[in-house]
Amino acid sequence: TAVPAPAGAGSGLGILSVTPNGPTASSRESDSIVVIFDRPMAALTAIPEGPGPALLRIDPPAAGRTRWLGTKTLAFTPERRLPQATPFRVTVPAGTRALDGTALEKDFAWSFETMRPRLVKHFPQDGQKFLKPDTRPLLVFNQPVDKGRAKGRVSLIGSDEGGREKKWEV
């Protein structure tokens, strides 16, 4: 969803909205980075071939195409899906000019983070009893998870035969 952004100071160029902004809940939310300006930035033309204008600075860098959607909306579409659980900072640089000559008075920057891993299913279920000692737990996440990076960050908590809490590191 679009999150309103503060307009530029004074009579300079302003930015009305940016998306994504902040943490994302689905991978689709970061399929495009979109900026809506407060005045026309580009004349209406046929969609050009090629990579489009390099107006946005994205950190970490991402290859992709930039296109105007109408006269005020700029959309960047990455060539590949952005890496999950990664913070990005996007900047529209100071001096960016609208068609009427007004300029962005200072850099406009915002951040977003692509979707983090989330546990969506597990076995055994909470409170499940009478499991065989060799039962292997199953954890299903909303995206691939590197076992090496998960080490020390995922643990299972249960109880032993006496009802005492027991914790296992994954």
mmCIF file with all atom_site columns, C-alpha atoms in Angstrom:
data_model
loop_
_atom_site.group_PDB
_atom_site.id
_atom_site.type_symbol
_atom_site.label_atom_id
_atom_site.label_alt_id
_atom_site.label_comp_id
_atom_site.label_asym_id
_atom_site.label_entity_id
_atom_site.label_seq_id
_atom_site.pdbx_PDB_ins_code
_atom_site.Cartn_x
_atom_site.Cartn_y
_atom_site.Cartn_z
_atom_site.occupancy
_atom_site.B_iso_or_equiv
_atom_site.pdbx_formal_charge
_atom_site.auth_seq_id
_atom_site.auth_comp_id
_atom_site.auth_asym_id
_atom_site.auth_atom_id
_atom_site.pdbx_PDB_model_num
ATOM 1   C CA . THR A 1 1   ? 0.000  0.000   0.000   1.00 0.00 ? 1   THR A CA 1
ATOM 2   C CA . ALA A 1 2   ? 1.107  3.531   -0.649  1.00 0.00 ? 2   ALA A CA 1
ATOM 3   C CA . VAL A 1 3   ? 2.268  5.502   2.359   1.00 0.00 ? 3   VAL A CA 1
ATOM 4   C CA . PRO A 1 4   ? 1.947  9.298   2.136   1.00 0.00 ? 4   PRO A CA 1
ATOM 5   C CA . ALA A 1 5   ? 5.277  11.062  2.106   1.00 0.00 ? 5   ALA A CA 1
ATOM 6   C CA . PRO A 1 6   ? 5.859  14.671  3.129   1.00 0.00 ? 6   PRO A CA 1
ATOM 7   C CA . ALA A 1 7   ? 5.868  17.111  0.217   1.00 0.00 ? 7   ALA A CA 1
ATOM 8   C CA . GLY A 1 8   ? 8.970  19.115  -0.637  1.00 0.00 ? 8   GLY A CA 1
ATOM 9   C CA . ALA A 1 9   ? 9.642  22.320  1.284   1.00 0.00 ? 9   ALA A CA 1
ATOM 10  C CA . GLY A 1 10  ? 8.589  25.727  -0.048  1.00 0.00 ? 10  GLY A CA 1
ATOM 11  C CA . SER A 1 11  ? 7.433  25.954  -3.654  1.00 0.00 ? 11  SER A CA 1
ATOM 12  C CA . GLY A 1 12  ? 9.808  23.275  -4.926  1.00 0.00 ? 12  GLY A CA 1
ATOM 13  C CA . LEU A 1 13  ? 8.925  19.884  -6.298  1.00 0.00 ? 13  LEU A CA 1
ATOM 14  C CA . GLY A 1 14  ? 7.170  17.590  -3.809  1.00 0.00 ? 14  GLY A CA 1
ATOM 15  C CA . ILE A 1 15  ? 6.602  13.872  -3.435  1.00 0.00 ? 15  ILE A CA 1
ATOM 16  C CA . LEU A 1 16  ? 3.080  12.756  -2.560  1.00 0.00 ? 16  LEU A CA 1
ATOM 17  C CA . SER A 1 17  ? 3.534  9.025   -2.039  1.00 0.00 ? 17  SER A CA 1
ATOM 18  C CA . VAL A 1 18  ? 6.103  6.214   -2.098  1.00 0.00 ? 18  VAL A CA 1
ATOM 19  C CA . THR A 1 19  ? 5.704  2.467   -1.988  1.00 0.00 ? 19  THR A CA 1
ATOM 20  C CA . PRO A 1 20  ? 6.849  0.114   -0.561  1.00 0.00 ? 20  PRO A CA 1
ATOM 21  C CA . ASN A 1 21  ? 7.645  1.868   2.685   1.00 0.00 ? 21  ASN A CA 1
ATOM 22  C CA . GLY A 1 22  ? 8.706  0.114   5.895   1.00 0.00 ? 22  GLY A CA 1
ATOM 23  C CA . PRO A 1 23  ? 8.476  -3.661  6.366   1.00 0.00 ? 23  PRO A CA 1
ATOM 24  C CA . THR A 1 24  ? 6.613  -5.621  3.699   1.00 0.00 ? 24  THR A CA 1
ATOM 25  C CA . ALA A 1 25  ? 4.258  -8.510  4.482   1.00 0.00 ? 25  ALA A CA 1
ATOM 26  C CA . SER A 1 26  ? 4.321  -10.218 1.082   1.00 0.00 ? 26  SER A CA 1
ATOM 27  C CA . SER A 1 27  ? 6.884  -10.664 -1.673  1.00 0.00 ? 27  SER A CA 1
ATOM 28  C CA . ARG A 1 28  ? 4.531  -8.961  -4.170  1.00 0.00 ? 28  ARG A CA 1
ATOM 29  C CA . GLU A 1 29  ? 4.757  -5.651  -2.283  1.00 0.00 ? 29  GLU A CA 1
ATOM 30  C CA . SER A 1 30  ? 8.322  -5.124  -3.513  1.00 0.00 ? 30  SER A CA 1
ATOM 31  C CA . ASP A 1 31  ? 7.666  -6.091  -7.149  1.00 0.00 ? 31  ASP A CA 1
ATOM 32  C CA . SER A 1 32  ? 7.822  -2.355  -7.994  1.00 0.00 ? 32  SER A CA 1
ATOM 33  C CA . ILE A 1 33  ? 9.158  0.749   -6.307  1.00 0.00 ? 33  ILE A CA 1
ATOM 34  C CA . VAL A 1 34  ? 6.767  3.624   -7.030  1.00 0.00 ? 34  VAL A CA 1
ATOM 35  C CA . VAL A 1 35  ? 7.082  7.384   -6.471  1.00 0.00 ? 35  VAL A CA 1
ATOM 36  C CA . ILE A 1 36  ? 4.211  9.831   -7.091  1.00 0.00 ? 36  ILE A CA 1
ATOM 37  C CA . PHE A 1 37  ? 5.252  13.469  -7.563  1.00 0.00 ? 37  PHE A CA 1
ATOM 38  C CA . ASP A 1 38  ? 3.038  16.505  -6.948  1.00 0.00 ? 38  ASP A CA 1
ATOM 39  C CA . ARG A 1 39  ? 3.330  17.825  -10.517 1.00 0.00 ? 39  ARG A CA 1
ATOM 40  C CA . PRO A 1 40  ? 4.000  16.538  -14.030 1.00 0.00 ? 40  PRO A CA 1
ATOM 41  C CA . MET A 1 41  ? 7.506  15.158  -14.442 1.00 0.00 ? 41  MET A CA 1
ATOM 42  C CA . ALA A 1 42  ? 7.340  13.659  -17.926 1.00 0.00 ? 42  ALA A CA 1
ATOM 43  C CA . ALA A 1 43  ? 5.364  14.398  -21.065 1.00 0.00 ? 43  ALA A CA 1
ATOM 44  C CA . LEU A 1 44  ? 2.892  11.771  -22.224 1.00 0.00 ? 44  LEU A CA 1
ATOM 45  C CA . THR A 1 45  ? 4.664  9.520   -24.725 1.00 0.00 ? 45  THR A CA 1
ATOM 46  C CA . ALA A 1 46  ? 4.647  5.934   -25.871 1.00 0.00 ? 46  ALA A CA 1
ATOM 47  C CA . ILE A 1 47  ? 6.473  3.615   -23.487 1.00 0.00 ? 47  ILE A CA 1
ATOM 48  C CA . PRO A 1 48  ? 10.115 3.745   -24.603 1.00 0.00 ? 48  PRO A CA 1
ATOM 49  C CA . GLU A 1 49  ? 12.358 0.746   -25.129 1.00 0.00 ? 49  GLU A CA 1
ATOM 50  C CA . GLY A 1 50  ? 15.402 0.266   -22.933 1.00 0.00 ? 50  GLY A CA 1
ATOM 51  C CA . PRO A 1 51  ? 16.061 0.596   -19.231 1.00 0.00 ? 51  PRO A CA 1
ATOM 52  C CA . GLY A 1 52  ? 14.351 3.984   -18.719 1.00 0.00 ? 52  GLY A CA 1
ATOM 53  C CA . PRO A 1 53  ? 15.601 7.015   -16.771 1.00 0.00 ? 53  PRO A CA 1
ATOM 54  C CA . ALA A 1 54  ? 17.940 6.338   -13.859 1.00 0.00 ? 54  ALA A CA 1
ATOM 55  C CA . LEU A 1 55  ? 16.243 8.787   -11.494 1.00 0.00 ? 55  LEU A CA 1
ATOM 56  C CA . LEU A 1 56  ? 16.162 6.669   -8.318  1.00 0.00 ? 56  LEU A CA 1
ATOM 57  C CA . ARG A 1 57  ? 19.198 5.641   -6.280  1.00 0.00 ? 57  ARG A CA 1
ATOM 58  C CA . ILE A 1 58  ? 18.584 2.254   -4.701  1.00 0.00 ? 58  ILE A CA 1
ATOM 59  C CA . ASP A 1 59  ? 20.847 0.825   -2.023  1.00 0.00 ? 59  ASP A CA 1
ATOM 60  C CA . PRO A 1 60  ? 21.762 -1.986  -2.202  1.00 0.00 ? 60  PRO A CA 1
ATOM 61  C CA . PRO A 1 61  ? 21.726 -1.561  -5.984  1.00 0.00 ? 61  PRO A CA 1
ATOM 62  C CA . ALA A 1 62  ? 19.181 -3.491  -8.051  1.00 0.00 ? 62  ALA A CA 1
ATOM 63  C CA . ALA A 1 63  ? 19.092 -3.853  -11.823 1.00 0.00 ? 63  ALA A CA 1
ATOM 64  C CA . GLY A 1 64  ? 15.767 -3.175  -13.477 1.00 0.00 ? 64  GLY A CA 1
ATOM 65  C CA . ARG A 1 65  ? 13.599 -0.877  -15.595 1.00 0.00 ? 65  ARG A CA 1
ATOM 66  C CA . THR A 1 66  ? 12.261 2.551   -14.731 1.00 0.00 ? 66  THR A CA 1
ATOM 67  C CA . ARG A 1 67  ? 9.074  3.745   -16.438 1.00 0.00 ? 67  ARG A CA 1
ATOM 68  C CA . TRP A 1 68  ? 6.735  6.699   -16.188 1.00 0.00 ? 68  TRP A CA 1
ATOM 69  C CA . LEU A 1 69  ? 3.129  5.679   -15.538 1.00 0.00 ? 69  LEU A CA 1
ATOM 70  C CA . GLY A 1 70  ? 1.416  8.850   -16.704 1.00 0.00 ? 70  GLY A CA 1
ATOM 71  C CA . THR A 1 71  ? 3.074  12.204  -16.065 1.00 0.00 ? 71  THR A CA 1
ATOM 72  C CA . LYS A 1 72  ? 3.577  12.110  -12.262 1.00 0.00 ? 72  LYS A CA 1
ATOM 73  C CA . THR A 1 73  ? 4.196  8.464   -11.329 1.00 0.00 ? 73  THR A CA 1
ATOM 74  C CA . LEU A 1 74  ? 7.572  6.776   -11.657 1.00 0.00 ? 74  LEU A CA 1
ATOM 75  C CA . ALA A 1 75  ? 7.852  2.991   -11.249 1.00 0.00 ? 75  ALA A CA 1
ATOM 76  C CA . PHE A 1 76  ? 11.013 0.915   -10.967 1.00 0.00 ? 76  PHE A CA 1
ATOM 77  C CA . THR A 1 77  ? 10.612 -2.807  -11.676 1.00 0.00 ? 77  THR A CA 1
ATOM 78  C CA . PRO A 1 78  ? 13.591 -4.982  -10.725 1.00 0.00 ? 78  PRO A CA 1
ATOM 79  C CA . GLU A 1 79  ? 14.880 -7.527  -13.258 1.00 0.00 ? 79  GLU A CA 1
ATOM 80  C CA . ARG A 1 80  ? 14.770 -10.208 -10.564 1.00 0.00 ? 80  ARG A CA 1
ATOM 81  C CA . ARG A 1 81  ? 12.775 -10.456 -7.369  1.00 0.00 ? 81  ARG A CA 1
ATOM 82  C CA . LEU A 1 82  ? 14.559 -8.463  -4.672  1.00 0.00 ? 82  LEU A CA 1
ATOM 83  C CA . PRO A 1 83  ? 16.271 -10.621 -2.034  1.00 0.00 ? 83  PRO A CA 1
ATOM 84  C CA . GLN A 1 84  ? 14.046 -11.441 0.925   1.00 0.00 ? 84  GLN A CA 1
ATOM 85  C CA . ALA A 1 85  ? 14.652 -10.044 4.441   1.00 0.00 ? 85  ALA A CA 1
ATOM 86  C CA . THR A 1 86  ? 16.770 -7.218  3.025   1.00 0.00 ? 86  THR A CA 1
ATOM 87  C CA . PRO A 1 87  ? 16.560 -3.529  3.944   1.00 0.00 ? 87  PRO A CA 1
ATOM 88  C CA . PHE A 1 88  ? 16.601 -1.089  1.007   1.00 0.00 ? 88  PHE A CA 1
ATOM 89  C CA . ARG A 1 89  ? 17.031 2.681   0.935   1.00 0.00 ? 89  ARG A CA 1
ATOM 90  C CA . VAL A 1 90  ? 15.672 4.617   -2.038  1.00 0.00 ? 90  VAL A CA 1
ATOM 91  C CA . THR A 1 91  ? 16.611 8.228   -2.801  1.00 0.00 ? 91  THR A CA 1
ATOM 92  C CA . VAL A 1 92  ? 15.210 10.780  -5.236  1.00 0.00 ? 92  VAL A CA 1
ATOM 93  C CA . PRO A 1 93  ? 18.176 13.165  -5.524  1.00 0.00 ? 93  PRO A CA 1
ATOM 94  C CA . ALA A 1 94  ? 18.005 16.898  -4.868  1.00 0.00 ? 94  ALA A CA 1
ATOM 95  C CA . GLY A 1 95  ? 17.795 18.881  -8.097  1.00 0.00 ? 95  GLY A CA 1
ATOM 96  C CA . THR A 1 96  ? 15.372 16.458  -9.778  1.00 0.00 ? 96  THR A CA 1
ATOM 97  C CA . ARG A 1 97  ? 13.245 18.706  -12.039 1.00 0.00 ? 97  ARG A CA 1
ATOM 98  C CA . ALA A 1 98  ? 9.576  18.699  -13.007 1.00 0.00 ? 98  ALA A CA 1
ATOM 99  C CA . LEU A 1 99  ? 8.385  19.755  -16.467 1.00 0.00 ? 99  LEU A CA 1
ATOM 100 C CA . ASP A 1 100 ? 7.636  23.280  -15.171 1.00 0.00 ? 100 ASP A CA 1
ATOM 101 C CA . GLY A 1 101 ? 11.268 23.633  -14.012 1.00 0.00 ? 101 GLY A CA 1
ATOM 102 C CA . THR A 1 102 ? 10.679 23.334  -10.261 1.00 0.00 ? 102 THR A CA 1
ATOM 103 C CA . ALA A 1 103 ? 13.265 21.205  -8.508  1.00 0.00 ? 103 ALA A CA 1
ATOM 104 C CA . LEU A 1 104 ? 13.411 18.937  -5.493  1.00 0.00 ? 104 LEU A CA 1
ATOM 105 C CA . GLU A 1 105 ? 15.196 21.122  -2.940  1.00 0.00 ? 105 GLU A CA 1
ATOM 106 C CA . LYS A 1 106 ? 16.867 18.284  -1.000  1.00 0.00 ? 106 LYS A CA 1
ATOM 107 C CA . ASP A 1 107 ? 17.298 14.527  -1.315  1.00 0.00 ? 107 ASP A CA 1
ATOM 108 C CA . PHE A 1 108 ? 14.097 12.635  -0.560  1.00 0.00 ? 108 PHE A CA 1
ATOM 109 C CA . ALA A 1 109 ? 14.849 9.189   0.881   1.00 0.00 ? 109 ALA A CA 1
ATOM 110 C CA . TRP A 1 110 ? 12.850 6.375   2.419   1.00 0.00 ? 110 TRP A CA 1
ATOM 111 C CA . SER A 1 111 ? 13.446 2.774   3.416   1.00 0.00 ? 111 SER A CA 1
ATOM 112 C CA . PHE A 1 112 ? 11.652 -0.520  3.104   1.00 0.00 ? 112 PHE A CA 1
ATOM 113 C CA . GLU A 1 113 ? 12.457 -4.102  3.961   1.00 0.00 ? 113 GLU A CA 1
ATOM 114 C CA . THR A 1 114 ? 11.499 -7.081  1.854   1.00 0.00 ? 114 THR A CA 1
ATOM 115 C CA . MET A 1 115 ? 9.497  -9.848  3.486   1.00 0.00 ? 115 MET A CA 1
ATOM 116 C CA . ARG A 1 116 ? 11.131 -11.628 6.424   1.00 0.00 ? 116 ARG A CA 1
ATOM 117 C CA . PRO A 1 117 ? 10.851 -15.375 6.972   1.00 0.00 ? 117 PRO A CA 1
ATOM 118 C CA . ARG A 1 118 ? 7.756  -16.377 8.951   1.00 0.00 ? 118 ARG A CA 1
ATOM 119 C CA . LEU A 1 119 ? 6.851  -19.798 10.316  1.00 0.00 ? 119 LEU A CA 1
ATOM 120 C CA . VAL A 1 120 ? 3.605  -20.906 8.635   1.00 0.00 ? 120 VAL A CA 1
ATOM 121 C CA . LYS A 1 121 ? 3.340  -24.552 9.707   1.00 0.00 ? 121 LYS A CA 1
ATOM 122 C CA . HIS A 1 122 ? 5.016  -26.912 12.137  1.00 0.00 ? 122 HIS A CA 1
ATOM 123 C CA . PHE A 1 123 ? 4.933  -30.477 13.385  1.00 0.00 ? 123 PHE A CA 1
ATOM 124 C CA . PRO A 1 124 ? 4.474  -31.522 16.099  1.00 0.00 ? 124 PRO A CA 1
ATOM 125 C CA . GLN A 1 125 ? 1.592  -29.194 16.917  1.00 0.00 ? 125 GLN A CA 1
ATOM 126 C CA . ASP A 1 126 ? 1.457  -27.132 20.114  1.00 0.00 ? 126 ASP A CA 1
ATOM 127 C CA . GLY A 1 127 ? 0.650  -29.341 23.079  1.00 0.00 ? 127 GLY A CA 1
ATOM 128 C CA . GLN A 1 128 ? 0.876  -32.582 21.095  1.00 0.00 ? 128 GLN A CA 1
ATOM 129 C CA . LYS A 1 129 ? 1.708  -35.525 23.391  1.00 0.00 ? 129 LYS A CA 1
ATOM 130 C CA . PHE A 1 130 ? 2.923  -39.099 23.190  1.00 0.00 ? 130 PHE A CA 1
ATOM 131 C CA . LEU A 1 131 ? 5.422  -38.644 20.373  1.00 0.00 ? 131 LEU A CA 1
ATOM 132 C CA . LYS A 1 132 ? 8.038  -41.269 19.643  1.00 0.00 ? 132 LYS A CA 1
ATOM 133 C CA . PRO A 1 133 ? 11.522 -40.291 20.818  1.00 0.00 ? 133 PRO A CA 1
ATOM 134 C CA . ASP A 1 134 ? 12.809 -40.330 17.231  1.00 0.00 ? 134 ASP A CA 1
ATOM 135 C CA . THR A 1 135 ? 10.101 -37.949 15.962  1.00 0.00 ? 135 THR A CA 1
ATOM 136 C CA . ARG A 1 136 ? 11.692 -35.343 13.713  1.00 0.00 ? 136 ARG A CA 1
ATOM 137 C CA . PRO A 1 137 ? 10.191 -31.847 13.859  1.00 0.00 ? 137 PRO A CA 1
ATOM 138 C CA . LEU A 1 138 ? 9.103  -30.136 10.651  1.00 0.00 ? 138 LEU A CA 1
ATOM 139 C CA . LEU A 1 139 ? 9.157  -26.352 10.225  1.00 0.00 ? 139 LEU A CA 1
ATOM 140 C CA . VAL A 1 140 ? 7.643  -24.755 7.107   1.00 0.00 ? 140 VAL A CA 1
ATOM 141 C CA . PHE A 1 141 ? 8.417  -21.106 6.366   1.00 0.00 ? 141 PHE A CA 1
ATOM 142 C CA . ASN A 1 142 ? 6.900  -18.637 3.888   1.00 0.00 ? 142 ASN A CA 1
ATOM 143 C CA . GLN A 1 143 ? 10.182 -18.651 1.908   1.00 0.00 ? 143 GLN A CA 1
ATOM 144 C CA . PRO A 1 144 ? 13.388 -20.667 1.629   1.00 0.00 ? 144 PRO A CA 1
ATOM 145 C CA . VAL A 1 145 ? 15.519 -20.434 4.772   1.00 0.00 ? 145 VAL A CA 1
ATOM 146 C CA . ASP A 1 146 ? 19.254 -21.084 4.791   1.00 0.00 ? 146 ASP A CA 1
ATOM 147 C CA . LYS A 1 147 ? 19.997 -23.607 7.558   1.00 0.00 ? 147 LYS A CA 1
ATOM 148 C CA . GLY A 1 148 ? 23.360 -21.996 8.277   1.00 0.00 ? 148 GLY A CA 1
ATOM 149 C CA . ARG A 1 149 ? 21.831 -18.546 8.771   1.00 0.00 ? 149 ARG A CA 1
ATOM 150 C CA . ALA A 1 150 ? 18.989 -19.985 10.896  1.00 0.00 ? 150 ALA A CA 1
ATOM 151 C CA . LYS A 1 151 ? 21.398 -21.688 13.307  1.00 0.00 ? 151 LYS A CA 1
ATOM 152 C CA . GLY A 1 152 ? 21.091 -20.090 16.713  1.00 0.00 ? 152 GLY A CA 1
ATOM 153 C CA . ARG A 1 153 ? 17.956 -18.159 15.674  1.00 0.00 ? 153 ARG A CA 1
ATOM 154 C CA . VAL A 1 154 ? 15.432 -20.997 15.700  1.00 0.00 ? 154 VAL A CA 1
ATOM 155 C CA . SER A 1 155 ? 14.672 -23.113 18.755  1.00 0.00 ? 155 SER A CA 1
ATOM 156 C CA . LEU A 1 156 ? 12.050 -25.628 19.745  1.00 0.00 ? 156 LEU A CA 1
ATOM 157 C CA . ILE A 1 157 ? 10.553 -25.642 23.218  1.00 0.00 ? 157 ILE A CA 1
ATOM 158 C CA . GLY A 1 158 ? 8.779  -28.638 24.682  1.00 0.00 ? 158 GLY A CA 1
ATOM 159 C CA . SER A 1 159 ? 8.668  -30.639 27.855  1.00 0.00 ? 159 SER A CA 1
ATOM 160 C CA . ASP A 1 160 ? 10.192 -33.899 28.951  1.00 0.00 ? 160 ASP A CA 1
ATOM 161 C CA . GLU A 1 161 ? 8.365  -36.859 30.518  1.00 0.00 ? 161 GLU A CA 1
ATOM 162 C CA . GLY A 1 162 ? 8.273  -35.074 33.876  1.00 0.00 ? 162 GLY A CA 1
ATOM 163 C CA . GLY A 1 163 ? 6.657  -31.946 32.397  1.00 0.00 ? 163 GLY A CA 1
ATOM 164 C CA . ARG A 1 164 ? 9.844  -29.882 32.720  1.00 0.00 ? 164 ARG A CA 1
ATOM 165 C CA . GLU A 1 165 ? 10.449 -27.389 29.922  1.00 0.00 ? 165 GLU A CA 1
ATOM 166 C CA . LYS A 1 166 ? 13.178 -28.383 27.501  1.00 0.00 ? 166 LYS A CA 1
ATOM 167 C CA . LYS A 1 167 ? 14.687 -26.282 24.702  1.00 0.00 ? 167 LYS A CA 1
ATOM 168 C CA . TRP A 1 168 ? 16.407 -27.514 21.548  1.00 0.00 ? 168 TRP A CA 1
ATOM 169 C CA . GLU A 1 169 ? 18.472 -25.299 19.266  1.00 0.00 ? 169 GLU A CA 1
ATOM 170 C CA . VAL A 1 170 ? 18.085 -25.824 15.533  1.00 0.00 ? 170 VAL A CA 1
#
